[in-house]
Coordinates of C-alpha atoms and ligand atoms in Angstrom, one line a residue:
M1 CA 0.0 0.0 0.0
M2 CA 1.2 3.5 -0.8
G3 CA 1.8 5.6 2.4
T4 CA 0.5 9.2 2.7
N5 CA 4.0 10.5 2.2
G6 CA 4.1 8.9 -1.2
K7 CA 6.6 6.4 -0.1
S8 CA 6.0 2.8 0.6
D9 CA 7.8 0.4 2.9
D10 CA 4.9 -2.0 3.0
L11 CA 4.4 -2.9 -0.6
R12 CA 2.6 -6.2 -0.9
F13 CA 4.3 -8.8 -3.1
I14 CA 2.9 -11.9 -4.7
V15 CA 5.3 -14.4 -6.1
I16 CA 4.0 -17.1 -8.5
G17 CA 5.7 -20.4 -8.0
A18 CA 8.0 -21.8 -5.3
G19 CA 10.6 -23.3 -7.6
M20 CA 14.2 -22.1 -7.9
A21 CA 13.2 -18.5 -8.8
G22 CA 10.3 -18.2 -6.4
I23 CA 12.5 -19.3 -3.4
L24 CA 15.1 -16.8 -4.6
S25 CA 12.5 -14.0 -4.7
G26 CA 11.2 -14.8 -1.2
I27 CA 14.7 -14.6 0.3
K28 CA 16.0 -11.6 -1.6
L29 CA 12.8 -9.5 -1.2
R30 CA 12.8 -10.1 2.5
E31 CA 16.5 -9.3 2.7
A32 CA 15.7 -6.0 0.9
G33 CA 13.4 -5.1 3.8
Y34 CA 10.0 -6.1 2.3
S35 CA 7.9 -8.0 4.7
D36 CA 4.5 -8.5 3.0
I37 CA 5.2 -11.4 0.6
T38 CA 3.2 -14.4 -0.3
I39 CA 4.4 -17.1 -2.6
Y40 CA 1.6 -19.2 -4.2
E41 CA 2.6 -22.7 -5.2
K42 CA 0.2 -25.0 -7.1
A43 CA 1.9 -28.1 -5.7
D44 CA 2.4 -29.3 -2.2
R45 CA 6.2 -28.9 -2.1
V46 CA 8.9 -26.4 -3.3
G47 CA 11.3 -27.3 -6.1
G48 CA 9.6 -26.6 -9.4
T49 CA 11.1 -28.6 -12.2
W50 CA 13.2 -30.7 -9.7
R51 CA 10.0 -31.7 -7.9
E52 CA 8.3 -32.6 -11.1
N53 CA 11.2 -34.4 -12.8
T54 CA 12.3 -37.5 -11.0
Y55 CA 13.1 -39.8 -13.9
P56 CA 16.0 -42.3 -13.5
G57 CA 19.3 -40.8 -14.5
L58 CA 18.1 -37.2 -13.9
T59 CA 21.2 -35.0 -13.6
C60 CA 21.7 -31.3 -14.3
D61 CA 24.2 -30.6 -17.0
V62 CA 25.2 -27.3 -15.4
S63 CA 28.0 -27.8 -12.9
S64 CA 27.0 -28.3 -9.2
H65 CA 28.7 -25.2 -7.8
S66 CA 27.2 -23.1 -10.5
Y67 CA 23.7 -24.5 -10.1
T68 CA 23.7 -23.0 -6.6
Y69 CA 22.6 -19.7 -5.2
T70 CA 25.5 -17.3 -4.8
F71 CA 24.5 -16.7 -1.2
E72 CA 24.1 -20.4 -0.3
P73 CA 27.1 -22.4 -1.5
N74 CA 26.8 -26.2 -1.0
P75 CA 30.0 -28.1 -0.1
E76 CA 28.0 -31.4 0.0
W77 CA 27.3 -31.8 -3.8
S78 CA 28.3 -35.4 -4.5
H79 CA 29.3 -34.9 -8.2
R80 CA 30.6 -32.3 -10.6
Y81 CA 27.1 -32.3 -12.1
P82 CA 24.3 -32.6 -9.5
P83 CA 21.8 -35.4 -9.5
G84 CA 18.2 -34.3 -9.5
D85 CA 17.3 -35.5 -6.0
E86 CA 20.2 -33.6 -4.5
I87 CA 19.0 -30.5 -6.2
Q88 CA 15.5 -31.0 -4.8
S89 CA 17.0 -31.5 -1.3
Y90 CA 19.1 -28.4 -1.7
F91 CA 16.0 -26.3 -2.5
E92 CA 14.1 -27.8 0.4
G93 CA 17.0 -27.2 2.7
V94 CA 17.4 -23.6 1.6
T95 CA 13.6 -23.1 2.1
S96 CA 13.7 -24.3 5.6
K97 CA 16.9 -22.5 6.5
Y98 CA 15.4 -19.2 5.5
D99 CA 12.0 -20.0 7.1
L100 CA 10.3 -19.5 3.8
D101 CA 7.5 -22.0 4.5
E102 CA 5.7 -19.2 6.5
M103 CA 5.3 -17.2 3.3
I104 CA 4.4 -20.0 0.9
V105 CA 0.8 -21.0 0.3
F106 CA 0.9 -24.6 -1.1
N107 CA -1.7 -26.3 -3.2
E108 CA -3.0 -23.0 -4.5
E109 CA -2.8 -22.0 -8.1
I110 CA -3.3 -18.4 -9.3
V111 CA -5.9 -18.6 -12.1
R112 CA -6.4 -14.9 -12.8
C113 CA -4.4 -11.8 -12.2
E114 CA -5.8 -8.5 -13.3
H115 CA -4.5 -5.0 -12.9
A116 CA -7.3 -2.8 -11.6
D117 CA -7.5 0.2 -9.3
G118 CA -3.7 0.4 -9.3
R119 CA -3.2 -3.1 -7.9
W120 CA -3.0 -6.6 -9.0
Q121 CA -6.3 -8.5 -8.2
I122 CA -5.6 -12.2 -7.8
E123 CA -8.1 -15.1 -8.1
L124 CA -7.1 -18.4 -6.7
S125 CA -8.1 -21.9 -7.8
S126 CA -9.7 -22.4 -4.4
G127 CA -12.0 -19.5 -5.1
G128 CA -10.1 -17.2 -2.8
R129 CA -8.9 -13.7 -3.7
D130 CA -5.8 -11.6 -2.9
E131 CA -4.2 -8.3 -3.9
A132 CA -0.7 -7.1 -4.5
D133 CA 1.2 -4.0 -5.5
I134 CA 3.9 -6.1 -7.2
V135 CA 3.8 -9.5 -8.8
I136 CA 6.8 -11.6 -9.6
A137 CA 6.2 -14.5 -12.0
A138 CA 8.6 -17.3 -11.2
T139 CA 6.7 -19.9 -13.0
G140 CA 9.6 -21.5 -14.9
V141 CA 9.8 -22.4 -18.6
L142 CA 9.5 -26.1 -19.1
H143 CA 6.6 -27.2 -16.9
H144 CA 3.8 -28.2 -19.3
P145 CA 4.5 -31.7 -20.6
N146 CA 4.2 -32.1 -24.4
Y147 CA 2.2 -35.2 -25.2
P148 CA 2.9 -36.3 -28.7
D149 CA 0.2 -36.5 -31.3
I150 CA 0.6 -40.2 -32.0
A151 CA -2.4 -42.3 -32.8
G152 CA -3.5 -45.0 -30.3
L153 CA -1.7 -43.8 -27.2
D154 CA -4.8 -44.4 -25.1
E155 CA -5.1 -47.9 -26.5
F156 CA -1.9 -49.1 -24.9
E157 CA -2.5 -51.7 -22.3
G158 CA 0.8 -51.4 -20.5
E159 CA 2.0 -48.6 -18.4
L160 CA 2.5 -45.2 -20.0
F161 CA 3.6 -41.8 -18.6
H162 CA 5.5 -38.7 -19.5
S163 CA 9.1 -38.4 -18.3
A164 CA 8.0 -35.5 -16.0
R165 CA 5.3 -37.6 -14.4
W166 CA 7.4 -40.7 -13.6
D167 CA 5.5 -43.3 -11.7
H168 CA 8.0 -44.9 -9.3
N169 CA 5.5 -47.7 -8.5
I170 CA 6.1 -49.3 -11.9
P171 CA 8.9 -51.8 -11.9
L172 CA 11.7 -51.4 -14.4
D173 CA 14.1 -54.3 -13.9
G174 CA 13.9 -56.9 -16.6
R175 CA 11.0 -55.4 -18.4
R176 CA 10.3 -54.3 -22.0
I177 CA 10.5 -50.6 -22.0
G178 CA 9.9 -48.2 -24.9
L179 CA 11.1 -44.6 -24.8
I180 CA 10.0 -41.9 -27.3
G181 CA 12.4 -39.0 -27.5
N182 CA 16.1 -38.4 -27.4
G183 CA 16.5 -34.9 -26.0
S184 CA 18.5 -34.3 -22.8
T185 CA 15.8 -36.3 -20.9
G186 CA 15.6 -39.3 -23.2
V187 CA 19.4 -39.6 -23.4
Q188 CA 19.7 -39.6 -19.6
I189 CA 16.9 -42.2 -19.3
V190 CA 18.6 -44.5 -21.8
S191 CA 21.9 -44.3 -19.9
A192 CA 20.1 -45.1 -16.6
L193 CA 17.9 -47.9 -17.9
A194 CA 20.2 -49.8 -20.3
S195 CA 21.5 -51.9 -17.4
R196 CA 18.1 -52.5 -15.9
A197 CA 15.6 -53.1 -18.6
G198 CA 15.2 -56.5 -20.2
E199 CA 14.7 -54.9 -23.5
L200 CA 14.9 -51.1 -24.1
Y201 CA 13.8 -49.5 -27.3
Q202 CA 14.5 -45.8 -27.9
F203 CA 12.3 -44.3 -30.6
Q204 CA 14.3 -41.6 -32.4
R205 CA 12.7 -39.1 -34.8
T206 CA 15.7 -36.9 -35.3
A207 CA 19.3 -37.7 -34.4
Q208 CA 21.2 -35.7 -31.8
W209 CA 24.8 -34.5 -31.4
I210 CA 26.3 -35.7 -28.2
M211 CA 29.0 -33.8 -26.4
P212 CA 31.2 -36.1 -24.3
S213 CA 31.5 -35.2 -20.6
Q214 CA 32.7 -36.7 -17.4
N215 CA 30.9 -36.6 -14.1
P216 CA 33.3 -37.5 -11.4
A217 CA 32.3 -37.7 -7.7
F218 CA 33.8 -35.1 -5.4
T219 CA 36.2 -36.8 -3.0
E220 CA 35.9 -36.4 0.7
E221 CA 39.0 -34.3 0.7
E222 CA 37.5 -31.9 -1.9
K223 CA 34.3 -31.6 0.1
A224 CA 36.3 -30.9 3.3
R225 CA 38.2 -28.2 1.4
F226 CA 34.8 -26.7 0.2
R227 CA 33.6 -26.7 3.8
K228 CA 36.7 -25.0 5.1
D229 CA 37.2 -22.6 2.3
P230 CA 33.9 -21.5 0.7
A231 CA 35.8 -19.2 -1.6
S232 CA 37.0 -22.3 -3.5
M233 CA 33.4 -23.1 -4.3
R234 CA 32.9 -19.6 -5.5
E235 CA 35.9 -19.9 -7.8
M236 CA 34.4 -23.0 -9.4
K237 CA 31.1 -21.2 -9.8
E238 CA 32.8 -18.2 -11.4
E239 CA 34.7 -20.4 -13.7
F240 CA 31.6 -22.1 -15.0
D241 CA 29.4 -18.9 -15.1
T242 CA 31.8 -16.4 -16.6
G243 CA 34.8 -18.4 -17.4
D244 CA 36.3 -19.1 -20.8
G245 CA 34.3 -22.2 -21.4
V246 CA 30.9 -20.6 -21.2
A247 CA 32.0 -17.5 -22.9
R248 CA 33.3 -19.6 -25.8
F249 CA 30.1 -21.6 -25.9
T250 CA 28.0 -18.5 -25.9
N251 CA 30.1 -17.0 -28.7
A252 CA 29.6 -20.2 -30.7
I253 CA 25.9 -20.2 -30.2
I254 CA 25.3 -16.6 -31.3
D255 CA 27.7 -16.8 -34.2
A256 CA 27.2 -20.0 -36.2
D257 CA 30.3 -19.3 -38.3
S258 CA 32.6 -18.7 -35.4
D259 CA 35.8 -20.6 -34.7
E260 CA 34.4 -21.6 -31.4
M261 CA 31.5 -23.3 -33.2
K262 CA 33.9 -25.2 -35.5
E263 CA 35.7 -26.5 -32.4
I264 CA 32.4 -27.8 -30.9
E265 CA 31.5 -29.4 -34.2
A266 CA 34.9 -31.2 -34.3
V267 CA 34.4 -32.6 -30.8
V268 CA 30.9 -34.0 -31.3
L269 CA 31.9 -35.4 -34.6
Q270 CA 34.9 -37.2 -33.2
N271 CA 32.7 -38.5 -30.3
L272 CA 30.3 -40.0 -32.8
E273 CA 33.0 -41.4 -35.1
E274 CA 35.0 -43.0 -32.3
G275 CA 32.1 -43.8 -29.9
I276 CA 29.9 -45.9 -32.1
A277 CA 31.4 -49.1 -33.5
D278 CA 28.7 -50.3 -35.9
P279 CA 28.7 -48.2 -39.1
D280 CA 24.9 -48.6 -39.6
L281 CA 24.1 -47.5 -36.1
R282 CA 26.6 -44.7 -36.4
E283 CA 24.8 -43.4 -39.5
R284 CA 21.5 -43.6 -37.9
L285 CA 22.9 -41.5 -34.9
R286 CA 24.4 -38.9 -37.3
P287 CA 22.4 -35.7 -37.3
T288 CA 21.8 -33.9 -40.6
Y289 CA 22.0 -30.5 -39.0
R290 CA 24.7 -28.5 -37.1
A291 CA 25.9 -29.1 -33.6
A292 CA 24.1 -27.0 -30.9
C293 CA 21.2 -26.2 -33.2
K294 CA 19.1 -28.1 -30.8
R295 CA 20.2 -27.8 -27.1
M296 CA 23.5 -29.4 -26.7
I297 CA 23.3 -32.8 -25.0
F298 CA 26.2 -33.7 -22.6
S299 CA 26.6 -37.3 -21.8
P300 CA 29.4 -39.5 -20.5
D301 CA 27.7 -42.8 -21.3
Y302 CA 24.9 -42.5 -23.8
Y303 CA 26.8 -44.0 -26.7
E304 CA 27.9 -46.9 -24.5
A305 CA 24.3 -47.5 -23.4
I306 CA 22.8 -47.4 -26.8
Q307 CA 25.2 -50.1 -27.9
S308 CA 24.2 -52.5 -25.1
P309 CA 22.9 -55.8 -26.5
N310 CA 19.5 -55.3 -24.9
V311 CA 19.0 -51.8 -26.3
E312 CA 17.7 -51.0 -29.7
L313 CA 17.7 -47.6 -31.4
V314 CA 14.5 -47.5 -33.5
T315 CA 14.6 -45.0 -36.3
T316 CA 11.7 -46.4 -38.4
E317 CA 8.8 -44.0 -38.0
I318 CA 6.1 -44.8 -35.5
D319 CA 2.8 -45.6 -37.2
R320 CA 0.7 -45.9 -34.1
V321 CA 0.5 -47.2 -30.6
E322 CA -1.5 -50.4 -30.1
A323 CA -2.7 -52.4 -27.1
K324 CA 0.5 -54.5 -27.0
G325 CA 3.1 -51.9 -28.0
V326 CA 4.3 -49.6 -30.8
R327 CA 3.6 -50.4 -34.5
L328 CA 6.2 -49.0 -36.9
E329 CA 5.6 -47.8 -40.4
D330 CA 7.2 -51.0 -41.8
G331 CA 4.5 -53.1 -40.0
R332 CA 6.8 -54.3 -37.2
L333 CA 5.2 -54.4 -33.7
I334 CA 7.5 -53.8 -30.8
E335 CA 5.8 -55.3 -27.8
L336 CA 6.2 -53.3 -24.5
D337 CA 5.3 -53.4 -20.8
L338 CA 6.0 -49.7 -20.3
L339 CA 6.1 -46.7 -22.7
V340 CA 7.8 -43.5 -21.6
L341 CA 7.1 -40.2 -23.4
A342 CA 10.3 -38.2 -23.1
T343 CA 8.7 -35.8 -25.6
G344 CA 9.6 -32.5 -24.0
F345 CA 7.5 -29.5 -22.9
K346 CA 5.4 -26.7 -24.3
A347 CA 8.0 -24.0 -23.9
D348 CA 5.8 -21.0 -24.8
R349 CA 3.4 -21.2 -21.9
F350 CA 5.3 -19.4 -19.1
M351 CA 2.7 -18.2 -16.6
R352 CA -0.2 -19.5 -18.6
P353 CA -2.9 -20.9 -18.3
M354 CA -3.3 -18.2 -15.7
D355 CA -5.4 -15.3 -17.2
L356 CA -3.2 -12.2 -17.0
I357 CA -4.9 -8.8 -17.7
G358 CA -2.9 -5.6 -17.7
R359 CA -3.8 -1.9 -17.9
N360 CA -7.1 -1.0 -19.7
G361 CA -8.2 -4.7 -19.9
L362 CA -5.2 -5.7 -22.1
K363 CA -5.0 -9.5 -22.0
L364 CA -1.7 -11.3 -22.2
E365 CA -3.1 -13.4 -25.1
Q366 CA -3.5 -10.1 -27.0
A367 CA -0.1 -8.8 -26.0
W368 CA 1.4 -12.1 -27.0
S369 CA -0.8 -12.8 -30.0
K370 CA 2.3 -13.1 -32.2
R371 CA 4.8 -14.6 -29.8
P372 CA 5.7 -14.5 -26.1
H373 CA 8.0 -11.5 -25.6
A374 CA 9.2 -9.3 -22.8
Y375 CA 11.6 -6.4 -22.6
L376 CA 14.9 -7.8 -21.5
S377 CA 12.9 -10.9 -20.6
I378 CA 11.6 -9.0 -17.6
S379 CA 8.7 -6.7 -18.3
I380 CA 5.8 -6.4 -20.7
P381 CA 4.4 -3.0 -21.7
D382 CA 1.1 -2.2 -19.9
F383 CA 1.6 -4.9 -17.3
P384 CA 2.8 -2.5 -14.6
N385 CA 4.7 -3.8 -11.6
F386 CA 4.6 -7.3 -13.1
F387 CA 8.0 -8.9 -13.5
M388 CA 9.2 -12.2 -14.8
L389 CA 12.1 -14.3 -13.9
N390 CA 13.4 -16.6 -16.6
G391 CA 10.7 -15.1 -18.9
P392 CA 10.7 -15.1 -22.7
N393 CA 13.8 -14.1 -24.6
G394 CA 16.2 -14.5 -21.7
P395 CA 19.3 -16.5 -21.9
V396 CA 18.5 -20.2 -21.9
G397 CA 20.7 -22.9 -23.1
N398 CA 23.5 -24.7 -21.3
F399 CA 23.8 -22.1 -18.6
S400 CA 22.9 -21.8 -15.0
L401 CA 19.3 -20.5 -14.8
I402 CA 20.1 -19.6 -11.1
D403 CA 22.8 -17.2 -12.2
I404 CA 20.4 -15.7 -14.7
A405 CA 17.5 -15.4 -12.2
E406 CA 19.8 -13.8 -9.6
R407 CA 20.9 -11.1 -12.0
Q408 CA 17.3 -10.5 -13.2
L409 CA 16.0 -10.2 -9.6
A410 CA 18.7 -7.7 -8.7
Y411 CA 17.6 -5.6 -11.7
I412 CA 13.9 -6.0 -10.9
E413 CA 14.7 -4.8 -7.3
Q414 CA 16.0 -1.6 -8.8
L415 CA 12.7 -1.0 -10.6
I416 CA 10.7 -1.8 -7.5
A417 CA 12.8 0.6 -5.5
L418 CA 11.3 3.4 -7.7
V419 CA 7.9 2.4 -6.4
R420 CA 9.2 2.0 -2.9
S421 CA 10.7 5.5 -2.9
G422 CA 7.6 7.1 -4.3
R423 CA 9.2 8.1 -7.5
C424 CA 6.3 6.4 -9.3
R425 CA 3.5 4.1 -8.5
E426 CA 3.7 1.9 -11.6
V427 CA 6.6 0.8 -13.7
S428 CA 6.6 -1.3 -16.9
A429 CA 8.6 -1.3 -20.1
S430 CA 7.6 1.2 -22.7
S431 CA 6.1 0.0 -26.0
D432 CA 8.9 1.8 -27.8
A433 CA 11.6 0.0 -25.9
M434 CA 9.8 -3.3 -26.4
V435 CA 9.5 -2.9 -30.1
R436 CA 13.1 -1.8 -30.4
F437 CA 14.4 -4.7 -28.3
D438 CA 12.3 -7.2 -30.1
A439 CA 13.4 -6.0 -33.6
E440 CA 17.0 -6.2 -32.6
R441 CA 16.6 -9.5 -30.9
I442 CA 14.9 -11.1 -33.9
E443 CA 17.6 -9.7 -36.2
A444 CA 20.4 -11.1 -34.0
A445 CA 18.5 -14.5 -33.7
K446 CA 18.9 -15.1 -37.4
K447 CA 22.7 -15.4 -36.9
T448 CA 22.5 -17.9 -34.1
I449 CA 23.1 -21.6 -34.5
W450 CA 19.5 -22.3 -33.4
A451 CA 18.3 -20.8 -36.7
S452 CA 20.7 -23.0 -38.8
G453 CA 18.1 -25.5 -39.8
C454 CA 16.6 -27.8 -37.2
N455 CA 13.5 -28.0 -35.1
S456 CA 13.7 -27.4 -31.4
W457 CA 11.9 -25.9 -28.4
Y458 CA 14.1 -22.9 -28.8
L459 CA 12.1 -21.8 -31.8
D460 CA 8.8 -19.9 -31.6
A461 CA 5.7 -20.7 -33.7
E462 CA 7.2 -18.8 -36.6
G463 CA 10.5 -20.5 -36.4
V464 CA 12.4 -17.6 -34.8
P465 CA 14.7 -18.5 -31.9
A466 CA 13.2 -17.1 -28.7
S467 CA 16.3 -17.1 -26.5
W468 CA 18.7 -14.3 -25.8
P469 CA 20.8 -14.0 -29.0
F470 CA 23.4 -11.6 -27.7
T471 CA 26.6 -12.2 -25.7
Q472 CA 26.6 -13.2 -22.1
K473 CA 28.5 -10.0 -21.3
R474 CA 25.7 -7.9 -22.8
F475 CA 23.2 -9.7 -20.5
H476 CA 25.4 -9.0 -17.5
D477 CA 25.7 -5.3 -18.5
E478 CA 22.0 -4.9 -19.2
M479 CA 21.1 -6.5 -15.8
S480 CA 23.5 -4.2 -13.9
E481 CA 21.2 -1.2 -14.0
P482 CA 17.9 -0.4 -15.8
H483 CA 17.8 2.3 -18.4
L484 CA 14.9 4.2 -17.0
E485 CA 14.2 5.9 -20.3
D486 CA 13.0 2.5 -21.5
Y487 CA 10.3 2.4 -18.9
D488 CA 6.9 4.0 -18.4
L489 CA 7.0 5.4 -14.9
I490 CA 3.5 6.4 -14.0
G491 CA 2.0 8.2 -10.9
Ligands
NAP1 P1 13.2 -32.0 -25.9 O1 14.6 -31.6 -25.9 O2 12.2 -31.1 -26.4 O3 13.1 -33.4 -26.7 C1 11.9 -34.0 -27.0 C2 12.1 -35.2 -27.7 O4 10.9 -35.8 -28.0 C3 12.8 -35.0 -29.1 O5 13.7 -36.1 -29.3 C4 11.7 -35.0 -30.1 O6 12.0 -35.4 -31.4 C5 10.8 -36.1 -29.4 N1 9.4 -36.0 -29.9 C6 8.5 -35.0 -29.6 N2 7.3 -35.3 -30.2 C7 7.5 -36.4 -30.8 C8 6.6 -37.2 -31.6 N3 5.4 -36.8 -31.9 N4 7.1 -38.3 -32.2 C9 8.4 -38.7 -32.0 N5 9.3 -38.0 -31.2 C10 8.8 -36.9 -30.6 O7 12.7 -32.4 -24.4 P2 13.6 -32.9 -23.2 O8 14.5 -34.0 -23.6 O9 12.6 -33.2 -22.1 O10 14.4 -31.7 -22.8 C11 13.8 -30.4 -22.7 C12 14.8 -29.5 -22.0 O11 14.8 -29.7 -20.6 C13 16.2 -29.6 -22.4 O12 16.5 -29.1 -23.6 C14 16.9 -28.9 -21.2 O13 16.8 -27.5 -21.4 C15 16.0 -29.4 -20.1 N6 16.7 -30.6 -19.5 C16 17.9 -30.5 -19.0 C17 18.6 -31.6 -18.6 C18 19.9 -31.5 -18.1 O14 20.3 -30.6 -17.4 N7 20.7 -32.5 -18.3 C19 17.9 -32.8 -18.6 C20 16.7 -32.9 -19.1 C21 16.0 -31.8 -19.6 P3 12.5 -34.3 -32.5 O15 13.9 -33.9 -32.1 O16 12.4 -35.0 -33.7 O17 11.6 -33.1 -32.3

């Protein structure tokens, strides 16, 4: 609420989602002195994507000490790349350490959010209502499973689920398992199940480049050093976030003709040539598009797993799913006990299906009729005091989304400070800034590797890469301080 002196120290905040970015928001906003904060979480636990994804083999391909809040280093990570359940425990531990449970309302989904009378009016799935001066959408990107449009899926008599809805009651050992998809998820599942399934069939529609990687465990000596000297963890984090490797990878992505990209291409090609013994299998695993066009897959053991005698890579197209299994275009029926859909997510949803209505009745569906977009990934014109973390057009890829969210939140806090100090009541990106940013972004996106001729969730409905197409440095510079001339400051 705005005080009579035009200043406000008791702004009311609503944060949508208690995943990585929602937890971060709760901690940082409270640290900044705000006390009236509610985080609404549709599920019964924190953790977001790490709560939803529990599939065998789940590992983050961002290094452990980088996939960590800067203010909460974790000397206990078991491996260089963290397993999913450790990440979930980390978020639960941070939530409890910072007493966030008291500000989180679980099992409550925000279904409508409308800006009226200078505040955000919130409707909840339970029928309840709430109000806020500031809304932070921390809803994540990949949370709506994509169910493939394959005929007969509902006729299958075995067990069937999406990779993000893993049913741990279903036995795996010795069984006939089918897996549709070979993105980061499908590849990790194959690696984990090759030694357990009786027969494992991976249905591949498009081949993937695989970057070799190693995932050694941290030794007890290393962990003891991390405990004693937290700076050593920060160094590892810095090295991953801003070090040469990431900078080179970013340069490669945004300039498909760069030397860095040629290096990446050479490594994945060598991995394929040397990693797969059978020439026929090698050809079926050879992509016909350039490396990193789809999100780069890192794996220490996928090629080994796919060559196991009980594992078959199926590249003949799927005709339909039947009661007993998957029927291929050539008439072959692959009988299965379990069929897993590792078919990805609808990446353009963001805070939807929530109805979001900004100034003068402007609906998000109208604002985003062409494509989801946000100025610097943070703010949408005419949606005042509504800010997104990991929103559209931000840096996604093989980077730490925690690092990105922390930088975005620090930037958003500077905008909120304008409201807190009474400089304005409402702040949102101006239409001019949005148009200019979008035009520049789309032009730059054409040069990226994502636009080099493949299909992926990086592309919007018109085939334009949606992610941040500039350097990492530019993102860091932009996030250091808002250019206020790019914002409508009202009231
Ligand atoms: P994805 O990369 O979107 O891959 C989906 C897979 O399903 C693709 O192989 C796709 O084939 C296939 N597919 C979709 N519809 C199909 C259909 N109708 N018929 C046959 N195949 C179909 O999804 P994901 O593997 O779940 O990964 C999504 C993202 O989550 C990743 O890119 C990454 O950002 C994140 N992730 C990260 C990690 C990690 O850190 N290691 C692990 C898992 C996920 P096409 O290629 O032919 O479209």
